[in-house]
Amino acid sequence: MTVWNVRYTRQFAEQLAELPDATYKRLEDSIDVLESNPSLSRRYDPQYEAARPPVPCRCYPVPRTTKVIYPMADETARELTMLFLGDAREDSKRRFDRMAW
């Protein structure tokens, strides 16, 4: 199985730095899983236009947390770009309002 390259946007890296240690560890473990199995994330296709991110992406809920990773997958380059770290408790219609793009 080929491992994909993983990149973080600046905002994603900043969001990671703000997490408590236990949540950070679970997030990093999830990213390791996605590196070799990007198909475990699903295409993010919200029902409401207001809930759409600025670019098409995927989503992956991080186990045992309220966090959701939003990666962008480039299958040709075999690269995952970690765009944004959301929270399942957020209002889905306003989730990407704070996304730097």
CSV table of N, CA and C in Angstrom, one decimal:
chain,number,residue,atom,x,y,z
A,1,MET,N,0.8,-1.2,0.0
A,1,MET,CA,0.0,0.0,0.0
A,1,MET,C,0.9,1.2,0.0
A,2,THR,N,0.6,2.1,-0.9
A,2,THR,CA,1.4,3.4,-1.0
A,2,THR,C,0.9,4.4,-0.1
A,3,VAL,N,1.8,5.0,0.6
A,3,VAL,CA,1.5,6.1,1.5
A,3,VAL,C,1.4,7.4,0.7
A,4,TRP,N,0.3,8.2,1.0
A,4,TRP,CA,0.2,9.5,0.4
A,4,TRP,C,1.0,10.5,1.1
A,5,ASN,N,1.4,11.6,0.4
A,5,ASN,CA,2.0,12.7,1.0
A,5,ASN,C,0.9,13.5,1.7
A,6,VAL,N,1.3,14.1,2.9
A,6,VAL,CA,0.3,14.9,3.6
A,6,VAL,C,0.9,16.3,3.9
A,7,ARG,N,0.1,17.3,3.6
A,7,ARG,CA,0.5,18.7,3.8
A,7,ARG,C,-0.5,19.3,4.7
A,8,TYR,N,-0.1,20.3,5.5
A,8,TYR,CA,-1.0,21.0,6.3
A,8,TYR,C,-1.1,22.5,5.8
A,9,THR,N,-2.3,23.0,5.8
A,9,THR,CA,-2.4,24.4,5.5
A,9,THR,C,-1.9,25.1,6.8
A,10,ARG,N,-1.6,26.4,6.7
A,10,ARG,CA,-1.1,27.1,7.9
A,10,ARG,C,-2.2,27.1,9.0
A,11,GLN,N,-3.5,27.4,8.5
A,11,GLN,CA,-4.6,27.4,9.5
A,11,GLN,C,-4.7,26.0,10.2
A,12,PHE,N,-4.6,24.9,9.5
A,12,PHE,CA,-4.7,23.6,10.1
A,12,PHE,C,-3.6,23.4,11.1
A,13,ALA,N,-2.4,23.8,10.8
A,13,ALA,CA,-1.3,23.6,11.7
A,13,ALA,C,-1.5,24.5,13.0
A,14,GLU,N,-2.1,25.7,12.8
A,14,GLU,CA,-2.4,26.5,14.0
A,14,GLU,C,-3.5,25.9,14.8
A,15,GLN,N,-4.5,25.3,14.2
A,15,GLN,CA,-5.5,24.7,14.9
A,15,GLN,C,-5.0,23.5,15.7
A,16,LEU,N,-4.1,22.7,15.1
A,16,LEU,CA,-3.5,21.6,15.8
A,16,LEU,C,-2.7,22.1,17.1
A,17,ALA,N,-2.0,23.1,16.9
A,17,ALA,CA,-1.2,23.6,18.0
A,17,ALA,C,-2.0,24.1,19.2
A,18,GLU,N,-3.3,24.4,19.0
A,18,GLU,CA,-4.2,24.8,20.1
A,18,GLU,C,-4.9,23.7,20.9
A,19,LEU,N,-4.7,22.5,20.4
A,19,LEU,CA,-5.4,21.3,21.0
A,19,LEU,C,-4.8,20.8,22.2
A,20,PRO,N,-5.6,20.3,23.2
A,20,PRO,CA,-5.0,19.6,24.3
A,20,PRO,C,-4.2,18.3,23.8
A,21,ASP,N,-3.3,17.9,24.6
A,21,ASP,CA,-2.4,16.8,24.2
A,21,ASP,C,-3.1,15.5,23.8
A,22,ALA,N,-4.1,15.1,24.5
A,22,ALA,CA,-4.8,13.9,24.2
A,22,ALA,C,-5.6,14.0,22.9
A,23,THR,N,-6.2,15.1,22.6
A,23,THR,CA,-6.9,15.3,21.3
A,23,THR,C,-5.9,15.4,20.2
A,24,TYR,N,-4.8,16.1,20.4
A,24,TYR,CA,-3.7,16.2,19.4
A,24,TYR,C,-3.2,14.8,19.0
A,25,LYS,N,-3.0,13.9,20.0
A,25,LYS,CA,-2.5,12.6,19.7
A,25,LYS,C,-3.5,11.8,18.9
A,26,ARG,N,-4.8,11.9,19.2
A,26,ARG,CA,-5.8,11.2,18.4
A,26,ARG,C,-5.9,11.7,17.0
A,27,LEU,N,-5.7,13.0,16.9
A,27,LEU,CA,-5.8,13.6,15.5
A,27,LEU,C,-4.6,13.2,14.7
A,28,GLU,N,-3.4,13.2,15.3
A,28,GLU,CA,-2.2,12.7,14.6
A,28,GLU,C,-2.3,11.2,14.2
A,29,ASP,N,-2.9,10.4,15.1
A,29,ASP,CA,-3.1,9.0,14.8
A,29,ASP,C,-4.1,8.9,13.6
A,30,SER,N,-5.1,9.7,13.5
A,30,SER,CA,-6.1,9.7,12.4
A,30,SER,C,-5.4,10.1,11.1
A,31,ILE,N,-4.6,11.1,11.2
A,31,ILE,CA,-3.8,11.5,10.0
A,31,ILE,C,-2.9,10.4,9.5
A,32,ASP,N,-2.3,9.7,10.4
A,32,ASP,CA,-1.5,8.5,10.0
A,32,ASP,C,-2.3,7.5,9.3
A,33,VAL,N,-3.5,7.3,9.7
A,33,VAL,CA,-4.4,6.3,9.1
A,33,VAL,C,-4.8,6.8,7.7
A,34,LEU,N,-5.1,8.1,7.6
A,34,LEU,CA,-5.5,8.6,6.3
A,34,LEU,C,-4.4,8.6,5.3
A,35,GLU,N,-3.2,8.7,5.8
A,35,GLU,CA,-2.0,8.7,4.9
A,35,GLU,C,-2.0,7.4,4.1
A,36,SER,N,-2.3,6.3,4.7
A,36,SER,CA,-2.3,5.0,3.9
A,36,SER,C,-3.7,4.6,3.4
A,37,ASN,N,-4.7,5.2,3.9
A,37,ASN,CA,-6.1,4.9,3.5
A,37,ASN,C,-6.9,6.1,3.4
A,38,PRO,N,-6.6,6.9,2.4
A,38,PRO,CA,-7.4,8.2,2.2
A,38,PRO,C,-8.9,7.9,1.9
A,39,SER,N,-9.2,6.7,1.4
A,39,SER,CA,-10.6,6.4,1.1
A,39,SER,C,-11.5,6.3,2.3
A,40,LEU,N,-10.9,6.2,3.5
A,40,LEU,CA,-11.6,6.2,4.7
A,40,LEU,C,-12.4,7.5,5.0
A,41,SER,N,-11.9,8.5,4.4
A,41,SER,CA,-12.6,9.8,4.5
A,41,SER,C,-13.7,9.8,3.4
A,42,ARG,N,-14.8,10.5,3.7
A,42,ARG,CA,-15.8,10.5,2.7
A,42,ARG,C,-16.0,11.9,2.1
A,43,ARG,N,-16.5,11.9,0.9
A,43,ARG,CA,-16.7,13.2,0.2
A,43,ARG,C,-17.7,14.0,1.0
A,44,TYR,N,-17.3,15.3,1.3
A,44,TYR,CA,-18.1,16.2,2.0
A,44,TYR,C,-19.1,16.8,1.1
A,45,ASP,N,-20.3,16.5,1.2
A,45,ASP,CA,-21.4,17.0,0.4
A,45,ASP,C,-22.6,17.5,1.2
A,46,PRO,N,-22.5,18.7,1.8
A,46,PRO,CA,-23.6,19.1,2.7
A,46,PRO,C,-24.8,19.4,2.0
A,47,GLN,N,-25.9,19.3,2.7
A,47,GLN,CA,-27.2,19.5,2.1
A,47,GLN,C,-27.5,21.0,1.8
A,48,TYR,N,-26.9,21.8,2.6
A,48,TYR,CA,-27.2,23.3,2.5
A,48,TYR,C,-26.0,24.0,1.8
A,49,GLU,N,-26.3,24.8,0.8
A,49,GLU,CA,-25.3,25.6,0.1
A,49,GLU,C,-24.4,26.4,1.1
A,50,ALA,N,-25.0,26.9,2.2
A,50,ALA,CA,-24.3,27.7,3.2
A,50,ALA,C,-23.3,26.9,3.9
A,51,ALA,N,-23.4,25.6,3.9
A,51,ALA,CA,-22.5,24.7,4.7
A,51,ALA,C,-21.3,24.3,3.8
A,52,ARG,N,-21.2,24.7,2.5
A,52,ARG,CA,-20.2,24.3,1.6
A,52,ARG,C,-18.9,25.0,1.9
A,53,PRO,N,-17.8,24.3,1.9
A,53,PRO,CA,-16.5,24.9,2.0
A,53,PRO,C,-16.1,25.6,0.7
A,54,PRO,N,-15.0,26.5,0.7
A,54,PRO,CA,-14.6,27.2,-0.5
A,54,PRO,C,-14.1,26.3,-1.7
A,55,VAL,N,-13.7,25.1,-1.3
A,55,VAL,CA,-13.2,24.1,-2.3
A,55,VAL,C,-13.8,22.7,-2.0
A,56,PRO,N,-14.0,21.9,-3.0
A,56,PRO,CA,-14.5,20.5,-2.7
A,56,PRO,C,-13.4,19.8,-1.8
A,57,CYS,N,-14.0,19.0,-0.8
A,57,CYS,CA,-13.1,18.3,0.1
A,57,CYS,C,-13.7,17.1,0.6
A,58,ARG,N,-13.1,16.4,1.5
A,58,ARG,CA,-13.6,15.2,2.1
A,58,ARG,C,-13.7,15.5,3.6
A,59,CYS,N,-14.2,14.6,4.4
A,59,CYS,CA,-14.3,14.7,5.8
A,59,CYS,C,-14.0,13.4,6.5
A,60,TYR,N,-13.5,13.6,7.7
A,60,TYR,CA,-13.1,12.4,8.5
A,60,TYR,C,-13.3,12.7,10.0
A,61,PRO,N,-14.3,12.1,10.6
A,61,PRO,CA,-14.5,12.4,12.0
A,61,PRO,C,-13.4,11.7,12.8
A,62,VAL,N,-12.7,12.4,13.7
A,62,VAL,CA,-11.6,11.8,14.5
A,62,VAL,C,-12.3,11.0,15.7
A,63,PRO,N,-12.0,9.7,15.8
A,63,PRO,CA,-12.6,8.9,16.8
A,63,PRO,C,-12.3,9.4,18.2
A,64,ARG,N,-13.3,9.3,19.1
A,64,ARG,CA,-13.2,9.7,20.5
A,64,ARG,C,-13.0,11.1,20.7
A,65,THR,N,-13.3,12.0,19.7
A,65,THR,CA,-13.2,13.4,19.9
A,65,THR,C,-14.5,14.0,19.2
A,66,THR,N,-14.6,15.3,19.3
A,66,THR,CA,-15.7,16.0,18.5
A,66,THR,C,-15.1,16.7,17.3
A,67,LYS,N,-13.8,16.4,17.0
A,67,LYS,CA,-13.1,17.0,15.8
A,67,LYS,C,-13.4,16.3,14.5
A,68,VAL,N,-13.4,17.1,13.4
A,68,VAL,CA,-13.6,16.5,12.1
A,68,VAL,C,-12.5,17.1,11.2
A,69,ILE,N,-11.7,16.3,10.5
A,69,ILE,CA,-10.7,16.7,9.6
A,69,ILE,C,-11.3,16.9,8.2
A,70,TYR,N,-11.0,18.0,7.6
A,70,TYR,CA,-11.4,18.3,6.2
A,70,TYR,C,-10.2,18.3,5.3
A,71,PRO,N,-9.9,17.1,4.7
A,71,PRO,CA,-8.8,17.1,3.7
A,71,PRO,C,-9.2,17.3,2.3
A,72,MET,N,-8.3,17.8,1.5
A,72,MET,CA,-8.5,17.8,0.0
A,72,MET,C,-7.6,16.8,-0.6
A,73,ALA,N,-8.1,15.9,-1.4
A,73,ALA,CA,-7.3,14.8,-1.9
A,73,ALA,C,-7.0,15.0,-3.4
A,74,ASP,N,-5.7,14.9,-3.7
A,74,ASP,CA,-5.3,15.0,-5.1
A,74,ASP,C,-4.8,13.6,-5.5
A,75,GLU,N,-5.7,12.8,-6.2
A,75,GLU,CA,-5.3,11.4,-6.5
A,75,GLU,C,-4.2,11.3,-7.4
A,76,THR,N,-4.1,12.2,-8.4
A,76,THR,CA,-3.0,12.2,-9.3
A,76,THR,C,-1.6,12.3,-8.6
A,77,ALA,N,-1.5,13.3,-7.8
A,77,ALA,CA,-0.3,13.5,-7.0
A,77,ALA,C,-0.1,12.7,-5.8
A,78,ARG,N,-1.2,12.0,-5.4
A,78,ARG,CA,-1.3,11.1,-4.2
A,78,ARG,C,-0.9,12.0,-3.0
A,79,GLU,N,-1.7,13.1,-2.9
A,79,GLU,CA,-1.4,14.1,-1.8
A,79,GLU,C,-2.7,14.5,-1.1
A,80,LEU,N,-2.6,14.5,0.2
A,80,LEU,CA,-3.7,15.0,1.0
A,80,LEU,C,-3.3,16.3,1.6
A,81,THR,N,-4.1,17.3,1.4
A,81,THR,CA,-3.9,18.6,2.1
A,81,THR,C,-4.9,18.8,3.2
A,82,MET,N,-4.4,18.9,4.4
A,82,MET,CA,-5.3,19.1,5.5
A,82,MET,C,-5.7,20.5,5.5
A,83,LEU,N,-7.0,20.8,5.1
A,83,LEU,CA,-7.5,22.1,5.0
A,83,LEU,C,-7.9,22.8,6.2
A,84,PHE,N,-8.7,22.0,7.0
A,84,PHE,CA,-9.4,22.7,8.1
A,84,PHE,C,-9.8,21.6,9.2
A,85,LEU,N,-9.8,22.1,10.4
A,85,LEU,CA,-10.2,21.2,11.5
A,85,LEU,C,-11.5,21.8,12.1
A,86,GLY,N,-12.6,21.0,11.9
A,86,GLY,CA,-13.9,21.5,12.4
A,86,GLY,C,-14.2,20.8,13.7
A,87,ASP,N,-15.4,21.1,14.2
A,87,ASP,CA,-15.9,20.5,15.4
A,87,ASP,C,-17.3,20.1,15.1
A,88,ALA,N,-17.7,18.9,15.4
A,88,ALA,CA,-19.0,18.3,15.1
A,88,ALA,C,-20.1,19.1,15.8
A,89,ARG,N,-19.8,19.8,16.9
A,89,ARG,CA,-20.8,20.6,17.6
A,89,ARG,C,-21.1,22.0,17.0
A,90,GLU,N,-20.3,22.4,16.0
A,90,GLU,CA,-20.5,23.6,15.3
A,90,GLU,C,-21.8,23.7,14.5
A,91,ASP,N,-22.3,24.9,14.3
A,91,ASP,CA,-23.4,25.1,13.4
A,91,ASP,C,-22.9,24.8,11.9
A,92,SER,N,-23.4,23.8,11.3
A,92,SER,CA,-22.9,23.4,10.0
A,92,SER,C,-23.0,24.4,8.9
A,93,LYS,N,-24.0,25.4,9.1
A,93,LYS,CA,-24.1,26.4,8.1
A,93,LYS,C,-23.1,27.5,8.3
A,94,ARG,N,-22.4,27.5,9.4
A,94,ARG,CA,-21.4,28.6,9.6
A,94,ARG,C,-20.0,28.0,9.8
A,95,ARG,N,-19.9,26.7,9.7
A,95,ARG,CA,-18.6,26.0,9.9
A,95,ARG,C,-17.4,26.6,9.2
A,96,PHE,N,-17.5,27.0,8.0
A,96,PHE,CA,-16.4,27.4,7.2
A,96,PHE,C,-16.2,29.0,7.2
A,97,ASP,N,-17.0,29.6,8.0
A,97,ASP,CA,-16.9,31.1,8.1
A,97,ASP,C,-15.6,31.5,8.6
A,98,ARG,N,-15.0,30.7,9.5
A,98,ARG,CA,-13.6,31.1,10.0
A,98,ARG,C,-12.5,30.4,9.3
A,99,MET,N,-12.8,29.8,8.2
A,99,MET,CA,-11.7,29.2,7.4
A,99,MET,C,-11.0,30.3,6.6
A,100,ALA,N,-9.7,30.3,6.8
A,100,ALA,CA,-8.8,31.2,6.0
A,100,ALA,C,-8.6,30.6,4.6
A,101,TRP,N,-8.9,31.4,3.6
A,101,TRP,CA,-8.7,30.9,2.3
A,101,TRP,C,-8.1,31.9,1.4
